[in-house]
Coordinates of C-alpha atoms and ligand atoms in Angstrom, one line a residue:
X170 CA 0.0 0.0 0.0
X171 CA 1.5 3.3 -1.1
X172 CA 2.0 5.8 1.7
X173 CA 3.5 9.2 1.3
X174 CA 3.8 12.2 3.6
X175 CA 4.3 15.9 3.5
X176 CA 6.5 16.9 6.5
X177 CA 6.7 20.6 7.0
X178 CA 8.4 22.2 10.0
X179 CA 5.9 24.6 11.5
X180 CA 8.4 27.5 11.6
X181 CA 6.8 29.6 8.9
X182 CA 4.1 29.7 6.2
X183 CA 4.2 27.3 3.3
X184 CA 5.4 28.8 0.0
X185 CA 5.5 27.6 -3.6
X186 CA 8.7 25.6 -2.9
X187 CA 7.0 23.5 -0.2
X188 CA 3.9 23.3 -2.2
X189 CA 5.8 21.4 -4.9
X190 CA 6.8 18.8 -2.4
X191 CA 3.4 18.6 -0.8
X192 CA 1.6 18.2 -4.2
X193 CA 3.9 15.5 -5.6
X194 CA 3.5 13.4 -2.5
X195 CA -0.2 14.0 -2.5
X196 CA -0.6 13.0 -6.2
X197 CA 1.5 9.9 -5.8
X198 CA -0.7 8.7 -2.9
X199 CA -4.0 9.6 -4.6
X200 CA -3.0 8.0 -7.9
X201 CA -2.2 4.8 -6.2
X202 CA -5.2 4.9 -4.0
X203 CA -2.9 5.1 -1.0
X204 CA -2.5 7.2 2.1
X205 CA -1.3 10.7 2.4
X206 CA 0.0 11.8 5.8
X207 CA 0.5 15.3 7.0
X208 CA 3.4 15.1 9.4
X209 CA 4.3 18.1 11.5
X210 CA 8.0 18.1 12.1
X211 CA 8.0 20.0 15.4
X212 CA 10.9 18.6 17.3
X213 CA 12.4 22.1 17.7
X214 CA 10.3 23.6 20.5
X215 CA 11.8 27.1 20.1
X216 CA 11.1 27.6 16.4
X217 CA 7.9 25.6 16.1
X218 CA 4.7 27.6 16.5
X219 CA 1.1 26.5 16.8
X220 CA -0.1 29.3 14.6
X221 CA 2.0 27.9 11.7
X222 CA 0.5 24.5 12.2
X223 CA -2.9 26.0 11.8
X224 CA -1.8 28.1 8.8
X225 CA -0.2 25.1 7.1
X226 CA -3.5 23.2 7.5
X227 CA -5.5 26.1 6.2
X228 CA -3.3 26.5 3.1
X229 CA -3.4 22.8 2.3
X230 CA -7.2 22.8 2.6
X231 CA -7.5 25.9 0.5
X232 CA -5.7 23.9 -2.2
X233 CA -7.8 20.8 -1.7
X234 CA -4.8 18.7 -0.7
X235 CA -6.6 16.8 2.0
X236 CA -4.6 14.5 4.2
X237 CA -5.7 11.1 5.6
X238 CA -4.2 11.7 9.0
X239 CA -1.9 14.0 10.9
X240 CA 1.1 13.0 12.9
X241 CA 3.2 15.2 15.1
X242 CA 6.8 14.5 15.9
X243 CA 6.5 16.1 19.3
X244 CA 4.1 13.3 20.3
X245 CA 6.6 10.6 19.4
X246 CA 9.7 11.6 21.4
X247 CA 9.7 8.2 23.2
X248 CA 9.9 6.4 19.9
X249 CA 13.0 8.4 18.9
X250 CA 14.6 7.7 22.3
X251 CA 14.0 4.0 21.7
X252 CA 15.7 4.2 18.3
X253 CA 18.6 6.1 19.8
X254 CA 19.1 3.3 22.4
X255 CA 19.1 0.7 19.6
X256 CA 21.8 2.6 17.7
X257 CA 23.9 2.8 20.9
X258 CA 23.4 -0.9 21.5
X259 CA 24.6 -1.9 18.0
X260 CA 27.6 0.4 18.3
X261 CA 26.5 2.9 15.7
X262 CA 26.1 5.9 17.9
X263 CA 28.8 7.9 19.7
X264 CA 28.9 11.0 21.9
X265 CA 31.1 13.9 20.7
X266 CA 32.0 17.1 22.5
X267 CA 33.5 19.5 20.1
X268 CA 32.2 23.0 20.4
X269 CA 31.0 24.8 17.2
X270 CA 34.2 26.9 17.2
X271 CA 36.4 23.8 17.4
X272 CA 34.4 22.1 14.5
X273 CA 34.8 25.3 12.5
X274 CA 38.5 25.3 13.0
X275 CA 38.8 21.7 12.0
X276 CA 36.9 22.4 8.8
X277 CA 39.0 25.4 7.9
X278 CA 42.2 23.3 8.4
X279 CA 40.9 20.6 6.2
X280 CA 39.9 23.0 3.5
X281 CA 43.3 24.7 3.7
X282 CA 44.9 21.3 3.1
X283 CA 42.6 20.7 0.1
X284 CA 40.6 18.1 2.0
X285 CA 36.9 17.7 2.2
X286 CA 35.5 19.2 5.5
X287 CA 34.3 15.9 7.0
X288 CA 34.1 15.3 10.7
X289 CA 37.3 13.5 11.7
X290 CA 35.7 11.2 14.3
X291 CA 38.1 12.3 17.0
X292 CA 35.4 11.5 19.6
X293 CA 35.7 7.8 18.8
X294 CA 39.1 7.8 20.4
X295 CA 37.9 9.2 23.7
X296 CA 38.2 7.0 26.8
X297 CA 35.4 6.8 29.3
X298 CA 37.3 8.9 31.7
X299 CA 38.0 11.6 29.1
X300 CA 34.3 11.6 28.2
X301 CA 33.4 12.0 31.9
X302 CA 35.7 14.9 32.2
X303 CA 34.4 16.6 29.1
X304 CA 30.8 16.0 30.3
X305 CA 31.6 17.7 33.6
X306 CA 33.2 20.6 31.8
X307 CA 30.9 21.1 28.8
X308 CA 27.7 19.2 29.6
X309 CA 26.3 16.4 27.5
X310 CA 27.8 15.9 24.1
X311 CA 25.9 15.5 20.8
X312 CA 25.2 12.0 19.4
X313 CA 26.5 11.2 16.0
X314 CA 25.6 8.2 13.8
X315 CA 28.6 6.3 12.7
X316 CA 28.4 5.9 9.0
X317 CA 29.7 2.8 7.3
X318 CA 32.3 4.0 4.9
X319 CA 31.0 2.4 1.7
X320 CA 29.1 3.8 -1.3
X321 CA 25.5 4.5 -0.6
X322 CA 23.4 3.9 -3.7
X323 CA 19.8 4.2 -4.6
X324 CA 17.6 4.5 -7.7
X325 CA 16.1 8.0 -7.4
X326 CA 12.6 8.5 -8.9
X327 CA 13.8 11.7 -10.5
X328 CA 17.7 11.8 -10.4
X329 CA 18.1 8.2 -11.5
X330 CA 21.1 6.2 -10.1
X331 CA 22.6 8.1 -7.2
X332 CA 25.9 7.0 -5.6
X333 CA 27.4 8.8 -2.7
X334 CA 30.7 7.9 -0.9
X335 CA 29.8 7.8 2.8
X336 CA 33.4 8.7 3.6
X337 CA 32.7 12.2 2.0
X338 CA 29.9 12.9 4.5
X339 CA 30.3 13.8 8.2
X340 CA 28.7 11.4 10.7
X341 CA 25.4 13.2 11.2
X342 CA 24.4 14.6 14.6
X343 CA 21.1 13.0 15.5
X344 CA 20.7 14.3 19.1
X345 CA 21.8 17.6 20.3
X346 CA 23.6 18.3 23.6
X347 CA 20.4 19.5 25.2
X348 CA 18.7 16.2 24.2
X349 CA 16.7 17.5 21.3
X350 CA 16.2 14.9 18.7
X351 CA 17.0 16.2 15.2
X352 CA 15.0 15.8 12.1
X353 CA 17.3 13.2 10.5
X354 CA 16.6 10.6 13.2
X355 CA 12.9 11.5 13.8
X356 CA 12.1 11.4 10.1
X357 CA 13.7 7.9 9.7
X358 CA 11.8 6.5 12.7
X359 CA 8.5 8.0 11.4
X360 CA 9.0 6.9 7.8
X361 CA 9.8 3.4 9.0
X362 CA 7.1 3.0 11.6
X363 CA 4.4 4.7 9.5
X364 CA 5.1 2.5 6.5
X365 CA 6.0 5.4 4.2
X366 CA 6.8 3.8 0.8
X367 CA 7.6 6.9 -1.2
X368 CA 9.4 10.1 -0.2
X369 CA 9.6 13.1 -2.6
X370 CA 11.5 16.1 -1.4
X371 CA 13.8 18.8 -2.6
X372 CA 17.3 18.2 -4.0
X373 CA 18.7 19.9 -0.9
X374 CA 18.0 16.7 0.9
X375 CA 20.1 14.3 -1.2
X376 CA 22.9 14.0 1.3
X377 CA 20.4 13.5 4.1
X378 CA 18.9 10.7 2.1
X379 CA 22.3 9.0 1.9
X380 CA 22.8 9.0 5.6
X381 CA 19.1 8.2 6.3
X382 CA 19.4 5.1 4.2
X383 CA 22.1 3.8 6.4
X384 CA 20.2 4.7 9.6
X385 CA 17.0 3.0 8.3
X386 CA 19.0 -0.2 7.6
X387 CA 20.8 0.0 10.9
X388 CA 17.3 0.1 12.6
X389 CA 16.1 -2.7 10.5
X390 CA 13.5 -0.7 8.5
X391 CA 12.5 -0.8 4.8
X392 CA 14.1 1.9 2.6
X393 CA 11.4 3.8 0.8
X394 CA 11.5 5.0 -2.8
X395 CA 13.2 8.3 -2.8
X396 CA 12.8 11.1 -5.4
X397 CA 14.4 14.5 -5.2
X398 CA 12.9 17.3 -7.2
X399 CA 15.0 20.2 -8.4
X400 CA 14.8 23.5 -6.6
X401 CA 12.8 26.4 -7.9
X402 CA 14.6 29.5 -9.3
X403 CA 13.2 32.8 -10.3
X404 CA 12.4 33.5 -14.0
X405 CA 16.0 34.5 -14.7
X406 CA 17.4 31.4 -13.0
X407 CA 18.2 33.4 -9.8
X408 CA 18.0 31.6 -6.5
X409 CA 14.5 31.8 -5.0
X410 CA 15.4 31.0 -1.5
X411 CA 15.5 34.6 -0.3
X412 CA 12.3 35.5 -2.1
X413 CA 10.3 32.5 -1.0
X414 CA 9.1 34.5 2.0
X415 CA 7.1 36.7 -0.5
X416 CA 5.7 33.6 -2.3
X417 CA 3.7 32.3 0.7
X418 CA 0.5 30.6 -0.4
X419 CA -1.5 33.0 1.7
X420 CA -0.1 36.0 -0.2
X421 CA -0.9 34.3 -3.5
X422 CA -4.4 33.6 -2.2
X423 CA -4.8 37.3 -1.2
X424 CA -3.7 38.3 -4.7
X425 CA -6.5 36.3 -6.1
X426 CA -4.6 33.3 -7.5
X427 CA -7.0 30.4 -7.9
X428 CA -6.0 27.1 -6.3
X429 CA -6.5 25.2 -9.5
X430 CA -4.2 27.6 -11.4
X431 CA -1.5 27.1 -8.8
X432 CA -1.9 23.3 -8.8
X433 CA -2.0 23.2 -12.6
X434 CA 1.3 25.0 -12.8
X435 CA 3.0 23.2 -9.9
X436 CA 2.0 19.7 -10.9
X437 CA 3.7 20.1 -14.3
X438 CA 6.4 22.8 -14.0
X439 CA 9.8 21.2 -14.5
X440 CA 8.3 18.1 -16.1
X441 CA 8.2 17.1 -19.7
X442 CA 4.4 17.6 -19.8
X443 CA 2.9 21.0 -20.8
X444 CA 1.3 23.2 -18.3
X445 CA -2.4 23.5 -19.0
X446 CA -5.2 24.8 -16.9
X447 CA -6.9 21.8 -15.3
X448 CA -10.4 22.0 -14.0
X449 CA -10.1 19.6 -11.1
X450 CA -7.8 17.4 -9.0
X451 CA -8.9 14.2 -10.8
X452 CA -7.3 15.6 -14.0
X453 CA -4.1 16.4 -12.2
X454 CA -3.9 13.0 -10.6
X455 CA -4.6 11.3 -13.9
X456 CA -1.6 12.6 -15.8
X457 CA 0.9 12.8 -13.0
X458 CA 4.1 10.8 -13.1
X459 CA 7.1 11.8 -11.0
X460 CA 9.5 10.2 -13.4
X461 CA 8.6 12.9 -16.0
X462 CA 10.3 15.6 -13.9
X463 CA 13.8 16.6 -14.7
X464 CA 16.8 17.3 -12.4
X465 CA 17.6 20.8 -13.8
X466 CA 16.6 23.7 -11.6
X467 CA 13.0 24.7 -12.4
X468 CA 12.2 28.3 -13.3
X469 CA 9.2 29.7 -11.6
X470 CA 7.5 33.0 -12.5
X471 CA 4.7 34.1 -10.2
X472 CA 3.3 36.1 -13.1
X473 CA 2.4 32.9 -14.9
X474 CA -0.3 32.2 -12.2
X475 CA -2.4 35.1 -13.3
X476 CA -3.2 34.2 -16.9
X477 CA -3.8 30.6 -15.7
X478 CA -6.2 32.0 -13.1
X479 CA -8.0 34.0 -15.7
X480 CA -8.3 31.0 -18.1
X481 CA -9.6 28.9 -15.2
X482 CA -12.2 31.4 -14.2
X483 CA -13.5 31.7 -17.7
X484 CA -14.7 28.2 -17.6
X485 CA -16.6 28.4 -14.3
X486 CA -20.4 28.6 -14.0
X487 CA -21.9 31.1 -11.6
X488 CA -22.6 28.5 -8.9
X489 CA -18.8 28.0 -8.4
X490 CA -18.3 31.7 -7.7
X491 CA -21.6 32.9 -6.4
X492 CA -20.2 33.9 -3.0
X493 CA -17.5 36.1 -4.6
X494 CA -20.1 37.7 -6.9
X495 CA -22.4 38.4 -4.0
X496 CA -19.4 39.7 -1.9
X497 CA -18.6 42.2 -4.7
X498 CA -22.1 43.7 -4.1
X499 CA -23.9 42.3 -7.2
X500 CA -27.6 41.8 -6.5
X501 CA -28.9 38.3 -6.9
X502 CA -31.1 39.1 -9.9
X503 CA -28.1 40.3 -11.9
X504 CA -25.6 37.7 -10.7
X505 CA -25.9 35.4 -13.7
X506 CA -25.6 38.0 -16.5
X507 CA -23.0 39.9 -14.5
X508 CA -20.8 36.8 -14.1
X509 CA -21.2 35.8 -17.8
X510 CA -19.9 39.3 -18.7
X511 CA -17.2 39.5 -16.0
X512 CA -15.6 36.1 -16.3
X513 CA -14.3 37.1 -19.8
X514 CA -12.8 40.3 -18.5
X515 CA -11.2 39.6 -15.1
X516 CA -7.8 38.2 -14.1
X517 CA -8.8 37.3 -10.6
X518 CA -12.0 37.4 -8.6
X519 CA -10.6 40.5 -6.9
X520 CA -11.5 42.4 -10.1
X521 CA -15.2 41.7 -9.7
X522 CA -15.7 44.7 -7.4
X523 CA -14.4 47.2 -10.0
X524 CA -16.6 45.8 -12.7
X525 CA -19.7 45.9 -10.5
X526 CA -18.9 49.5 -9.5
X527 CA -18.7 50.4 -13.1
X528 CA -22.1 48.9 -13.7
X529 CA -23.7 50.4 -10.6
X530 CA -22.3 53.9 -10.7
X531 CA -21.5 54.3 -14.4
X532 CA -18.1 55.1 -15.8
X533 CA -16.5 58.5 -16.2
X534 CA -17.1 59.0 -20.0
X535 CA -14.0 59.3 -22.2
X536 CA -15.0 61.6 -25.1
X537 CA -12.6 63.2 -27.5
X538 CA -13.4 66.7 -28.7
X539 CA -14.1 65.5 -32.2
X540 CA -16.8 63.2 -30.9
X541 CA -18.5 65.5 -28.5
X542 CA -21.4 66.5 -30.7
X543 CA -21.8 63.0 -32.0
X544 CA -22.0 61.5 -28.5
X545 CA -24.5 64.2 -27.4
X546 CA -26.7 63.3 -30.4
X547 CA -26.4 59.5 -29.6
X548 CA -27.4 60.1 -26.0
X549 CA -30.6 61.7 -27.3
X550 CA -31.4 58.4 -29.0
X551 CA -30.5 56.2 -26.0
X552 CA -33.7 54.7 -24.6
X553 CA -34.6 54.8 -20.9
X554 CA -33.3 51.8 -18.9
X555 CA -33.4 49.1 -18.0
X556 CA -31.6 47.8 -21.0
X557 CA -31.7 44.3 -22.4
X558 CA -29.5 42.2 -24.7
X559 CA -30.9 44.0 -27.8
X560 CA -30.5 47.5 -26.6
X561 CA -27.0 48.0 -28.0
X562 CA -27.9 46.7 -31.5
X563 CA -31.0 48.7 -31.8
X564 CA -29.5 51.9 -30.4
X565 CA -26.3 51.8 -32.6
X566 CA -28.5 51.1 -35.6
X567 CA -30.6 54.2 -34.8
X568 CA -27.4 56.3 -34.2
X569 CA -26.0 55.1 -37.5
X570 CA -29.1 56.1 -39.3
X571 CA -29.2 59.5 -37.7
X572 CA -25.5 60.4 -38.0
X573 CA -24.3 58.5 -41.0
X574 CA -21.3 57.1 -38.9
X575 CA -20.5 53.5 -39.2
X576 CA -17.9 50.9 -38.1
X577 CA -15.2 51.9 -35.7
X578 CA -16.2 55.6 -35.9
X579 CA -19.6 54.7 -34.7
X580 CA -18.9 52.1 -32.1
X581 CA -15.7 53.2 -30.5
X582 CA -16.9 56.7 -29.2
X583 CA -20.0 55.1 -27.8
X584 CA -18.0 52.4 -26.0
X585 CA -15.7 55.1 -24.6
X586 CA -18.6 57.2 -23.5
X587 CA -20.4 54.4 -21.7
X588 CA -17.4 52.6 -20.2
X589 CA -14.6 55.1 -20.1
X590 CA -12.4 52.5 -21.8
X591 CA -11.3 51.7 -25.3
X592 CA -11.5 48.0 -24.9
X593 CA -13.7 45.8 -22.8
X594 CA -16.7 43.5 -22.7
X595 CA -19.1 42.9 -25.5
X596 CA -21.3 46.0 -25.3
X597 CA -24.4 44.0 -26.0
X598 CA -23.6 41.9 -22.9
X599 CA -22.6 44.8 -20.8
X600 CA -25.5 47.1 -21.5
X601 CA -28.2 45.3 -19.5
X602 CA -25.9 45.6 -16.5
X603 CA -25.4 49.3 -16.7
X604 CA -27.5 51.0 -14.0
X605 CA -26.3 54.5 -14.8
X606 CA -25.1 56.2 -17.9
X607 CA -23.1 59.2 -16.8
X608 CA -22.6 60.5 -20.4
X609 CA -26.4 61.1 -20.4
X610 CA -27.0 64.8 -19.7
Ligands
LIG49 N1 10.8 18.8 7.9 C1 11.6 18.5 6.8 C2 11.7 19.8 5.9 O1 10.8 20.6 5.9 C3 11.1 17.4 6.0 C4 12.0 16.9 4.9 C5 11.5 15.5 4.4 O2 10.6 15.5 3.6 O3 12.0 14.5 4.9 O4 12.7 20.0 5.2

């Protein structure tokens, strides 16, 4: 049974980068009819905040990425302690006492000598008495996992065959001096005990994966299928990491981006499949295959979300957006014709308000000097409201007859007089919605 998880740390809002991870794991689980777990990685009590846990859930719900169950690492500390004991028992866990400054110095020396900055395992040579003395002086040490120095290999769902020399990686610290269990161990214990079969995460986790594979094996667990997606860059290929804060899902929601637009983009961006607006999750699940994603950095342009949102909205019937139409102030009896007009002319639902204000209050007319007389004459011929779908055709025919104008010279000044714009909705569709014509004397 396929089981995946999305495992955010509740130390901030989720952004487009996290979303990519969440979505891929979600789609894998749903496509296989499996289980999708939301795992809150909150072993860091200082940085984890309850408000972010709530925000993460809200954002996922807004997108329709529903989870089957929630797990919290802070509830499972005893499981991690048990795993740590086991690693001690089998001789794969050792206490080390170097301070950050000492470690830094060692790294610098190694780099100066042209060597990779890998932890030198000095702590393995400490006698019990020396450890006791260090403990008395510095407090408890950190606990490091002793890697087997061999090549660690796996078939990655996106990167293909990966092979990492364990000797080029420092023995990872799994428990801090203050006893806090670090993600690397917690994640392994969870993935193993929760039966996670597939893990998709960012390429920044590749080295983690190598060490985690050894830890999983040491604990006697099954190694899941790993896939590492490339990291997102800005449109020019620039690193996005600093700007991700401004690409939080809640900001995009605020700006009117539609969930399906965001999902349509993120489920295909960086893959060999084209990005097309999809109308529902089933369509996204249908065509999804993690193997179609490439390892090259993926360019992301937030601006792409707006045309996708517009295209998606164009397909929607009123019932899908009735709340937003009502919230813009449109009275019930005009909701249907208003939406049919508006959906062709908006980028996001945030634009509805402006269109309704134009209908309700009329637009400031835009009239060139050369058209002043012509527009005045046309206004004489404009019937009293309310207008209907035929008003525009009948009226312009009458104006044409009276003035002899035709084509653009006829229609454009009238459009500008009624809407204050040179472009816009079909006038025949718009007219029945206009409550006020300010160009009328
Ligand atoms: N909490 C980790 C992170 O946000 C999870 C990584 C993983 O998927 O294993 O980076």
